[in-house]
């Protein structure tokens, strides 16, 4: 019996999430970064859950941790997460990409004691909601034609201007 | 009796505004090249249109039939400057309005004016997904406007027909650095180039260490350097310099802001091997005193509040914003709502005072300016000294600004006039903001930020802002950058044109 218990415990440990912030289901009220900052005093020092898009890139924080900027409802908030967990984020948002949508849980601080001067969340759990994707931006050909036309007009006027300046005496 | 401008005056103004628009079109080649180099081909047509339209209108205006014997006067200089800054904003807004990152052409025009005036207030939407080319253009407006649109044209002596010094002065610059004004403007660009190169290298190293790739490291470094040294304040990401979460990054920008708020004459003195001028100069003394006092107030305020206390947090949130405000940069490491929720009233007031005071004359900073504040303070002390001296005593005051100078009533009067104009603008803008329903303190903060070309925002400046406030802040940014004289000259000429019975022809 004891052996079976030990084996069951070993299997459970083997299947347990690795690292403090591996992707796992999080429960409870979920805020956007904008909603969190709007009520920052209420949530200061509390464990919060926010959802948003990962933007830009992961940036070095301390040993073994990185900053990830999460965008939600127009506000970009930095979260501190262990480097291994951050590697689950593969697509970061920019002009050509919509970044991974993530849900993170962790302690929110208006004025972090570990990172003086930072308003941040120290992530304890992260869940990947959806993978980001490439965003296409097709070339607007009507604008190309209009632009070419404008350049032709500018060139003609430019030539006329240069001819006049060559003919007119300059004064200082 | 007011003198009415005639047809030739209008043609002179049109000619020079046209030349400047052609210059703006030329600079738009840089974001065009950025779009091609980074594969943002969908953005290329925006700049083809922008370049074509700006150059076409520019050349059309430049073809104005000005008589060869007409010379550019000081009055022309003021009108050219006032109109050129508006025209440049309209032209620069064109590609931005096509980006999809602005709700309207007015919003794009707001950002263009904010860029050129090195204010830094922004109405951009979804900035974190903006094309690199559009961000390049936004930050280039700081580079051109920081040195002066007219100064930029002067440095290339584009299409000049004389009046270089009048044009130089009309852009809010009080002093000549070198005997020849063209040499002066080229020196200004030289100093700028040195700081931009050094700052870009320093921040690129920091960004690479933080983990950014080479392209983003370099572009972000260049943009933030330009924004900091030209005391503009734009940033490529929506949370500005908070994006990098790096005290080292903030310290580098701090040095750039301090360099940008210095009088270009001081830079010249350092280049000439006389760094002692930095310590003797009335402007640096006033700035140092102000920043010390206001930083102490900000730190005390933060300490009294629950948040951002402790020396490092007080430095990153207190001192950083005092320097950002004083220099007129507007780089912000707070969310807008945190100014009124978490920052403390005393620190908030200290930042408003820093914004209102501003940097040095003949720098890229805005505000009332340290030299004027120093002159006014010396005048007050002089009056006190006179009042307690015997009636027969001759009491004079001197100050050191590049040389020993005597404090004269004319100098005091000039300083006082500009001081009053700024204060009236700050308060009027605050009152109008309050009329729109915003809290008075926040409305005053935003008004001072706009008129002093700072760019810190307590949350009013947003795409959903009333149109009336957008127009008000545009006018404040424009008038503040030109230190009112050029703006008044334009307004006066318009009124004269509408009231001919009270005027006479030249």
XYZ file of C-alpha atoms in Angstrom:
678
model
C 0.000 0.000 0.000
C 2.769 2.323 0.967
C 4.591 1.500 -2.251
C 1.509 2.273 -4.336
C 1.134 5.605 -2.527
C 4.720 6.467 -3.202
C 4.337 5.534 -6.850
C 1.158 7.648 -7.111
C 2.939 10.575 -5.479
C 5.875 10.227 -7.858
C 3.552 10.196 -10.874
C 1.701 13.254 -9.558
C 4.967 15.132 -9.038
C 6.193 14.161 -12.466
C 3.060 15.542 -14.048
C 3.045 18.727 -11.932
C 3.786 22.068 -13.692
C 7.522 22.819 -13.935
C 8.538 26.273 -12.622
C 6.384 28.786 -10.811
C 4.544 30.255 -13.797
C 3.837 27.471 -16.259
C 0.687 27.634 -18.327
C -2.199 26.474 -16.129
C -5.832 27.303 -15.886
C -6.472 30.354 -13.727
C -9.819 31.166 -12.210
C -11.482 34.285 -10.836
C -12.218 37.830 -12.088
C -10.031 38.835 -14.973
C -9.130 42.471 -15.621
C -7.523 44.306 -18.480
C -4.344 46.280 -17.683
C -6.330 49.492 -18.132
C -9.016 48.383 -15.679
C -6.363 47.337 -13.167
C -4.546 50.683 -13.258
C -7.867 52.524 -13.034
C -8.421 50.751 -9.703
C -4.788 50.436 -8.691
C -5.241 51.366 -5.035
C -7.900 48.687 -4.583
C -5.623 45.973 -5.975
C -2.271 47.122 -4.580
C -0.551 44.157 -2.948
C -3.297 41.763 -4.080
C -3.144 38.796 -6.403
C -4.749 39.854 -9.665
C -5.510 38.295 -13.014
C -5.100 40.271 -16.210
C -5.431 39.397 -19.839
C -3.876 41.070 -22.832
C -1.543 40.919 -25.790
C 2.212 40.415 -25.381
C 3.971 43.318 -27.089
C 7.450 43.891 -28.493
C 9.779 41.383 -26.862
C 10.823 39.940 -23.527
C 13.307 42.262 -21.801
C 15.910 41.311 -19.221
C 14.827 41.882 -15.629
C 16.754 40.067 -12.888
C 18.545 36.753 -12.941
C 16.171 34.244 -14.440
C 13.301 36.662 -14.989
C 12.180 38.899 -17.807
C 9.769 41.749 -18.351
C 6.861 41.236 -20.699
C 4.693 44.223 -21.606
C 1.026 43.226 -21.788
C -1.419 45.424 -23.703
C -5.103 45.571 -22.838
C -7.679 48.294 -23.565
C -4.982 50.672 -24.683
C -2.676 50.385 -21.657
C 0.667 48.597 -21.657
C 1.671 47.117 -18.299
C 4.902 45.352 -17.427
C 4.802 41.927 -15.797
C 7.789 40.054 -14.379
C 7.879 36.392 -15.290
C 10.489 33.647 -15.129
C 12.441 33.236 -18.332
C 11.378 29.660 -18.910
C 7.692 30.526 -18.762
C 8.173 33.510 -21.026
C 9.419 31.155 -23.715
C 5.833 29.941 -24.064
C 5.156 33.336 -25.644
C 6.271 32.959 -29.238
C 4.575 35.849 -31.022
C 4.940 39.416 -29.771
C 2.773 42.201 -31.129
C 4.129 44.852 -33.494
C 3.195 46.321 -36.898
C 3.385 42.977 -38.626
C 2.018 40.775 -35.857
C -0.820 40.395 -33.427
C 0.868 39.012 -30.314
C -0.061 36.016 -28.199
C -3.023 36.632 -25.904
C -2.067 35.691 -22.378
C -3.759 35.527 -19.022
C -1.416 36.091 -16.107
C -1.919 35.864 -12.386
C 0.330 37.406 -9.797
C 0.858 40.021 -7.125
C 0.263 43.591 -8.278
C 2.310 46.446 -6.832
C 1.884 50.137 -7.511
C 5.412 50.621 -6.199
C 7.303 47.338 -6.344
C 9.766 46.771 -3.513
C 11.870 44.378 -5.586
C 11.966 46.767 -8.565
C 11.892 50.243 -7.003
C 10.013 52.707 -9.170
C 8.087 50.045 -11.121
C 4.354 49.405 -11.198
C 4.196 45.734 -12.017
C 2.803 42.239 -11.559
C 5.016 39.394 -10.382
C 3.572 36.498 -12.317
C 2.916 33.209 -10.530
C 0.770 31.609 -13.227
C 0.439 32.216 -16.946
C -2.076 30.786 -19.432
C -1.782 31.113 -23.169
C -5.253 32.015 -24.459
C -4.514 32.203 -28.157
C -1.488 32.206 -30.374
C -0.605 35.397 -32.189
C -0.451 35.698 -35.950
C 1.097 37.612 -38.791
C -0.933 40.644 -39.871
C -0.965 41.388 -43.562
C -0.894 44.966 -44.841
C -1.763 44.955 -48.547
C -0.323 47.743 -50.668
C -3.074 50.303 -51.371
C -2.590 50.717 -55.119
C -4.953 53.713 -55.512
C -2.638 55.618 -53.164
C 0.356 54.562 -55.218
C -1.214 56.033 -58.368
C -2.246 59.227 -56.558
C 1.225 59.535 -55.073
C 2.841 59.098 -58.460
C 0.560 61.767 -59.868
C 1.407 64.169 -57.073
C 5.108 63.586 -57.648
C 4.733 64.359 -61.361
C 2.965 67.632 -60.549
C 5.649 68.482 -57.999
C 8.392 67.698 -60.501
C 6.870 69.965 -63.152
C 6.463 72.818 -60.697
C 9.966 72.186 -59.415
C 11.426 72.530 -62.886
C 9.517 75.769 -63.412
C 10.835 77.083 -60.079
C 14.450 76.239 -60.900
C 14.205 77.920 -64.315
C 12.839 81.076 -62.740
C 15.511 81.125 -60.034
C 18.244 80.756 -62.657
C 16.821 83.689 -64.622
C 16.098 85.988 -61.601
C 19.071 87.840 -60.001
C 19.508 87.001 -56.287
C 19.731 89.765 -53.659
C 21.030 89.664 -50.073
C -2.341 103.781 -37.148
C -1.386 100.195 -38.110
C 0.561 99.536 -41.292
C -1.230 97.217 -43.662
C 0.699 94.477 -45.443
C 0.530 94.715 -49.220
C 0.575 92.212 -52.068
C 4.349 91.986 -52.176
C 4.465 91.211 -48.446
C 2.020 88.352 -48.991
C 4.064 87.063 -51.923
C 7.293 87.122 -49.883
C 5.625 85.132 -47.120
C 4.151 82.683 -49.632
C 7.552 82.203 -51.310
C 9.343 81.295 -48.096
C 6.558 79.116 -46.744
C 6.674 77.279 -50.055
C 10.444 76.746 -49.759
C 9.991 75.311 -46.281
C 7.261 72.936 -47.485
C 9.633 71.637 -50.149
C 12.150 71.061 -47.351
C 9.548 69.114 -45.371
C 8.903 66.988 -48.454
C 12.624 66.271 -48.735
C 12.825 65.083 -45.122
C 9.889 62.717 -45.760
C 12.303 60.716 -47.912
C 13.748 59.292 -44.687
C 10.572 57.497 -43.540
C 10.010 56.439 -47.153
C 13.432 54.766 -47.171
C 12.651 53.250 -43.752
C 9.441 51.736 -45.099
C 11.246 50.193 -48.076
C 14.201 48.959 -46.016
C 12.001 47.281 -43.395
C 9.565 45.764 -45.893
C 6.630 47.954 -44.834
C 5.550 48.340 -48.451
C 1.970 49.250 -47.560
C 3.305 52.433 -45.949
C 5.315 53.529 -49.005
C 2.308 55.117 -50.792
C 1.567 57.224 -47.699
C 4.942 58.932 -48.092
C 4.765 59.105 -51.873
C 1.558 61.073 -51.422
C 2.995 63.121 -48.584
C 6.136 64.029 -50.514
C 4.248 64.754 -53.719
C 1.575 66.898 -52.098
C 3.978 68.836 -49.883
C 6.441 69.468 -52.719
C 3.710 70.413 -55.191
C 2.120 72.943 -52.839
C 5.558 74.129 -51.816
C 6.809 74.775 -55.335
C 3.488 76.394 -56.267
C 3.866 78.854 -53.380
C 7.558 79.362 -54.080
C 6.647 80.453 -57.620
C 4.959 83.529 -56.104
C 6.105 86.495 -58.254
C 8.205 88.365 -55.692
C 9.958 91.456 -57.058
C 13.747 90.938 -57.063
C 14.327 94.138 -55.059
C 12.103 93.070 -52.127
C 14.098 92.127 -49.034
C 12.938 90.020 -46.086
C 12.239 92.267 -43.116
C 11.767 91.403 -39.468
C 8.001 91.697 -39.947
C 8.179 89.231 -42.836
C 10.244 86.900 -40.668
C 7.571 86.773 -37.996
C 4.787 86.054 -40.479
C 6.828 83.466 -42.355
C 7.640 81.651 -39.130
C 4.094 81.737 -37.783
C 2.575 80.435 -41.018
C 5.390 78.000 -41.837
C 4.938 76.150 -38.565
C 1.222 75.680 -39.281
C 1.855 74.708 -42.908
C 4.568 72.260 -41.880
C 2.159 70.662 -39.411
C -0.522 70.293 -42.084
C 1.976 68.718 -44.482
C 3.493 66.375 -41.887
C 0.045 65.244 -40.807
C -0.799 63.968 -44.265
C 1.094 60.634 -44.177
C 0.261 60.172 -40.497
C -3.441 60.549 -41.233
C -3.167 57.687 -43.741
C -1.498 55.375 -41.205
C -4.667 54.121 -39.530
C -3.240 55.182 -36.170
C -5.197 58.423 -35.950
C -8.922 58.904 -35.578
C -9.014 61.961 -37.823
C -6.853 64.381 -39.801
C -7.145 66.781 -36.860
C -5.615 64.171 -34.564
C -2.761 63.628 -37.018
C -2.283 67.421 -37.261
C -2.218 67.582 -33.451
C 0.613 65.028 -33.371
C 2.506 66.768 -36.155
C 2.346 70.105 -34.337
C 3.244 68.343 -31.083
C 6.219 66.788 -32.849
C 7.530 69.964 -34.458
C 7.034 72.031 -31.302
C 8.784 69.250 -29.326
C 5.808 69.016 -27.018
C 5.205 65.284 -27.143
C 1.501 65.152 -26.369
C 0.012 62.481 -28.606
C -3.362 61.383 -29.936
C -2.008 58.284 -31.667
C -4.110 55.156 -31.395
C -2.614 51.656 -31.159
C 0.907 53.056 -31.070
C 2.294 49.613 -30.219
C 1.294 48.366 -33.685
C 2.426 51.449 -35.609
C 4.714 50.952 -38.599
C 8.393 51.692 -38.044
C 8.292 54.234 -40.900
C 5.519 56.225 -39.250
C 7.363 56.179 -35.938
C 10.467 57.369 -37.790
C 8.490 60.316 -39.168
C 6.996 61.196 -35.786
C 10.427 61.346 -34.191
C 11.994 63.211 -37.102
C 9.493 66.014 -36.489
C 11.181 66.439 -33.086
C 14.602 66.616 -34.746
C 13.515 69.282 -37.239
C 11.342 71.254 -34.858
C 13.792 71.105 -31.964
C 16.355 73.023 -33.925
C 13.657 75.033 -35.662
C 12.000 74.522 -39.010
C 13.249 77.862 -40.236
C 16.683 77.203 -38.747
C 16.747 73.909 -40.629
C 16.115 75.730 -43.895
C 18.630 78.452 -42.992
C 21.336 75.880 -42.405
C 21.046 74.845 -46.026
C 20.526 78.461 -47.148
C 17.624 77.202 -49.187
C 16.210 79.805 -51.539
C 17.242 82.694 -49.310
C 16.827 86.237 -50.489
C 18.247 87.810 -47.351
C 16.772 88.344 -43.913
C 18.504 85.317 -42.415
C 18.849 86.940 -38.998
C 15.224 88.091 -38.961
C 14.100 84.564 -39.728
C 16.405 83.165 -37.045
C 15.092 85.519 -34.339
C 11.453 85.071 -35.255
C 11.616 81.402 -34.259
C 11.998 82.206 -30.578
C 15.776 82.418 -30.499
C 17.249 85.383 -28.702
C 20.936 84.966 -29.245
C 23.511 84.569 -31.926
C 26.212 82.028 -31.117
C 28.618 82.875 -33.917
C 28.921 86.211 -35.723
C 27.336 84.840 -38.872
C 23.818 83.513 -38.369
C 24.308 80.762 -40.957
C 27.368 79.587 -39.044
C 25.290 79.731 -35.881
C 22.600 77.427 -37.212
C 25.157 75.026 -38.636
C 26.867 74.915 -35.244
C 23.514 74.088 -33.639
C 23.150 71.139 -36.028
C 26.721 70.040 -35.332
C 26.136 69.898 -31.563
C 22.862 68.083 -32.157
C 24.541 65.527 -34.400
C 27.191 64.789 -31.768
C 24.644 64.190 -29.023
C 22.352 62.163 -31.291
C 25.200 59.868 -32.327
C 26.473 59.423 -28.758
C 22.986 58.925 -27.335
C 22.015 56.439 -30.037
C 25.139 54.384 -29.409
C 24.614 54.407 -25.621
C 20.953 53.449 -25.768
C 21.581 50.832 -28.470
C 24.031 49.109 -26.117
C 21.473 49.226 -23.306
C 18.712 47.885 -25.563
C 20.858 45.035 -26.839
C 21.711 44.120 -23.263
C 18.006 44.197 -22.390
C 17.364 41.645 -25.124
C 16.059 43.626 -28.102
C 17.137 42.606 -31.577
C 19.614 44.781 -33.471
C 17.063 46.635 -35.634
C 14.685 47.501 -32.820
C 17.589 48.341 -30.492
C 18.983 50.865 -32.943
C 15.691 52.383 -34.017
C 14.399 52.726 -30.471
C 17.741 54.165 -29.382
C 17.710 56.755 -32.184
C 14.104 57.743 -31.544
C 14.423 58.045 -27.781
C 17.720 59.941 -28.153
C 16.119 62.427 -30.519
C 13.071 62.732 -28.279
C 15.209 63.278 -25.172
C 17.870 65.620 -26.578
C 15.353 67.658 -28.567
C 13.230 67.617 -25.412
C 10.279 66.304 -27.426
C 9.063 63.299 -25.491
C 7.536 61.027 -28.122
C 8.169 57.329 -27.634
C 7.706 54.358 -29.976
C 5.583 52.436 -27.467
C 2.436 53.548 -25.702
C 3.947 53.442 -22.200
C 6.838 55.699 -23.269
C 10.105 55.141 -21.364
C 8.333 52.784 -18.939
C 8.478 50.191 -21.733
C 12.148 49.397 -21.053
C 11.834 48.881 -17.244
C 15.448 49.986 -16.901
C 16.925 52.547 -14.529
C 20.076 52.607 -16.689
C 17.979 53.499 -19.747
C 16.313 56.291 -17.792
C 19.671 57.649 -16.587
C 20.977 57.915 -20.156
C 17.827 59.796 -21.191
C 18.277 62.012 -18.127
C 21.705 63.129 -19.376
C 20.304 63.750 -22.845
C 17.456 65.844 -21.439
C 19.903 67.896 -19.367
C 22.073 68.440 -22.457
C 19.032 69.429 -24.503
C 17.866 72.040 -22.027
C 21.223 73.837 -22.051
C 21.709 77.038 -24.030
C 23.535 76.295 -27.288
C 25.910 79.120 -26.354
C 26.975 77.046 -23.363
C 27.668 74.131 -25.655
C 29.772 76.514 -27.750
C 31.698 77.641 -24.667
C 32.441 74.042 -23.739
C 33.629 73.356 -27.281
C 35.850 76.422 -27.055
C 37.441 74.983 -23.914
C 35.735 77.201 -21.333
C 33.569 74.847 -19.258
C 33.659 77.262 -16.293
C 30.919 79.269 -18.023
C 28.540 76.452 -17.061
C 29.049 77.285 -13.394
C 29.098 81.079 -13.732
C 26.089 81.387 -16.003
C 22.879 82.752 -14.468
C 20.778 80.203 -16.392
C 22.559 77.113 -15.117
C 22.467 78.506 -11.594
C 18.723 79.168 -11.794
C 18.098 75.746 -13.342
C 20.241 73.952 -10.782
C 18.556 75.785 -7.897
C 15.067 75.160 -9.281
C 15.649 71.491 -9.981
C 17.185 70.935 -6.558
C 14.296 72.564 -4.709
C 11.585 70.990 -6.838
C 13.211 67.547 -6.705
C 13.324 67.821 -2.925
C 9.644 68.812 -2.907
C 8.778 65.935 -5.219
C 10.730 63.459 -3.098
C 9.088 64.800 0.072
C 5.683 64.511 -1.551
C 6.318 60.958 -2.676
C 7.630 60.073 0.762
C 4.482 61.426 2.402
C 2.313 59.419 0.016
C 2.216 55.632 0.283
C 3.811 55.046 -3.047
C 7.171 55.520 -4.752
C 9.032 56.210 -1.531
C 12.566 55.075 -0.987
C 15.600 56.650 -2.697
C 15.533 54.689 -5.961
C 11.786 55.076 -6.511
C 11.993 58.766 -5.522
C 14.735 59.214 -8.115
C 12.957 57.343 -10.900
C 9.567 58.932 -10.264
C 10.490 62.242 -8.614
C 13.792 63.565 -9.949
C 13.201 62.035 -13.381
C 9.925 63.874 -13.826
C 11.322 67.151 -12.488
C 14.084 67.002 -15.110
C 11.630 65.815 -17.767
C 9.297 68.698 -16.902
C 11.973 71.388 -16.588
C 13.627 70.422 -19.849
C 10.255 70.283 -21.571
C 10.869 66.724 -22.707
C 7.831 65.016 -21.269
C 9.225 61.511 -21.046
C 6.930 59.884 -18.552
C 7.405 56.868 -16.284
C 3.921 57.063 -14.825
C 0.547 56.061 -16.204
C -1.515 59.250 -16.749
C -3.981 58.407 -13.977
C -1.121 57.982 -11.500
C -0.417 61.716 -11.512
C -3.543 62.249 -9.462
C -3.807 58.794 -7.921
C -0.659 57.710 -6.145
C 1.774 60.513 -6.982
C 0.888 62.991 -4.166
C -0.302 66.597 -4.397
C 3.014 68.184 -3.417
C 4.982 66.282 -6.035
C 2.259 67.030 -8.623
C 2.557 70.752 -7.868
C 6.355 70.592 -8.095
C 6.096 69.094 -11.580
C 3.678 71.831 -12.692
C 6.113 74.487 -11.470
C 8.998 72.771 -13.267
C 7.021 72.641 -16.528
C 6.039 76.285 -16.220
C 9.618 77.419 -15.562
C 11.202 75.617 -18.487
C 14.798 75.387 -19.651
C 17.412 77.751 -21.068
C 16.943 80.250 -23.858
C 18.423 79.221 -27.209
C 17.902 75.568 -26.371
C 15.292 73.046 -27.417
C 13.391 73.494 -24.143
C 10.142 75.420 -23.679
C 8.562 77.350 -20.821
C 9.283 80.813 -19.445
C 13.037 80.123 -19.512
C 15.706 80.289 -16.832
C 17.315 83.526 -18.043
C 14.038 85.430 -17.707
C 13.361 83.974 -14.285
C 16.878 84.910 -13.210
C 16.480 88.449 -14.537
C 13.133 88.889 -12.806
C 14.523 87.568 -9.526
C 17.544 89.900 -9.772
C 15.189 92.795 -10.492
C 13.160 92.034 -7.399
C 16.320 91.923 -5.293
C 17.486 95.157 -6.913
C 14.222 96.886 -6.035
C 14.486 95.689 -2.458
C 18.073 96.938 -2.259
C 17.087 100.326 -3.704
C 14.259 100.697 -1.241
C 16.557 100.308 1.755
C 19.408 102.373 0.310
C 19.832 106.135 0.713
C 17.988 108.172 -1.889
C 21.247 109.457 -3.342
C 22.775 105.992 -3.702
C 23.296 104.529 -7.186
C 22.261 100.906 -6.988
C 22.873 98.598 -9.900
C 22.672 94.878 -10.456
C 24.777 92.685 -12.672
C 24.506 89.110 -13.800
C 26.696 86.764 -15.764
C 25.376 85.316 -19.010
C 28.277 84.562 -21.342
C 29.690 87.894 -20.183
C 29.128 90.297 -17.295
C 25.995 92.274 -18.041
C 24.162 95.137 -16.445
C 20.559 94.590 -15.466
C 18.560 97.254 -17.309
C 14.881 98.244 -17.031
C 14.364 97.251 -20.678
C 15.679 93.771 -20.051
C 13.491 93.388 -16.987
C 10.455 94.631 -18.889
C 11.046 92.174 -21.752
C 11.408 89.291 -19.331
C 8.303 90.349 -17.436
C 6.217 90.600 -20.613
C 7.061 87.048 -21.689
C 6.533 85.816 -18.125
C 3.072 87.385 -18.061
C 2.184 86.012 -21.502
C 3.105 82.486 -20.446
C 1.217 82.780 -17.153
C -1.896 84.106 -18.889
C -1.693 81.268 -21.409
C -1.224 78.634 -18.708
C -4.139 79.901 -16.614
C -6.479 80.520 -19.560
C -5.879 77.038 -20.890
C -6.485 75.612 -17.436
C -9.743 77.527 -17.082
C -10.952 76.332 -20.490
C -10.084 72.768 -19.564
C -12.055 73.159 -16.335
C -14.989 74.543 -18.333
C -14.958 71.298 -20.296
C -15.491 69.475 -17.018
C -11.987 68.326 -16.124
C -10.694 68.767 -12.549
C -9.021 72.196 -12.288
C -5.621 70.859 -11.168
C -5.504 68.366 -14.005
C -6.694 70.991 -16.493
C -3.939 73.354 -15.337
C -1.345 70.555 -15.580
C -2.325 69.776 -19.173
C -2.476 73.460 -20.167
C 0.994 74.163 -18.791
C 2.287 71.006 -20.455
C 0.980 72.167 -23.848
C 1.990 75.824 -23.668
C 5.444 75.073 -22.263
C 5.885 72.334 -24.896
C 6.496 69.649 -22.275
C 4.165 66.764 -23.143
C 3.533 65.172 -19.758
C -0.120 64.175 -19.623
C -2.386 63.628 -16.651
C -4.936 61.945 -18.895
C -6.827 64.721 -20.649
C -4.938 64.403 -23.935
C -6.591 61.446 -25.605
C -8.380 60.800 -28.901
C -11.729 61.222 -27.127
C -10.770 64.734 -25.975
C -13.224 67.463 -27.107
C -12.367 69.036 -30.462
C -12.229 72.434 -28.808
C -9.475 71.302 -26.461
C -7.542 69.716 -29.310
C -7.597 73.055 -31.128
C -6.732 74.922 -27.930
C -3.701 72.751 -27.189
C -2.548 72.988 -30.813
C -2.680 76.774 -30.532
C -0.894 76.692 -27.158
C 1.876 74.410 -28.432
C 2.367 76.584 -31.520
C 2.300 79.917 -29.710
C 4.482 78.658 -26.856
C 7.142 77.295 -29.191
C 7.359 80.628 -31.020
C 7.229 82.507 -27.682
C 4.116 84.370 -28.745
C 5.671 87.179 -30.787
C 5.296 85.488 -34.165
C 1.801 84.290 -33.224
C 0.766 87.829 -32.278
C 2.260 89.191 -35.488
C 0.098 86.826 -37.534
C -3.038 87.566 -35.518
C -2.403 91.313 -35.819
C -1.932 91.142 -39.576
C -5.161 89.194 -39.951
C -7.026 91.764 -37.883
C -5.494 94.616 -39.839
C -6.580 92.985 -43.083
C -10.130 92.836 -41.730
C -10.145 96.415 -40.430
C -8.800 98.576 -43.274
C -10.314 101.868 -42.067
C -7.876 101.862 -39.101
C -4.833 101.102 -41.194
C -2.771 102.653 -43.884
C -0.768 101.167 -46.702
C 3.006 100.951 -46.463
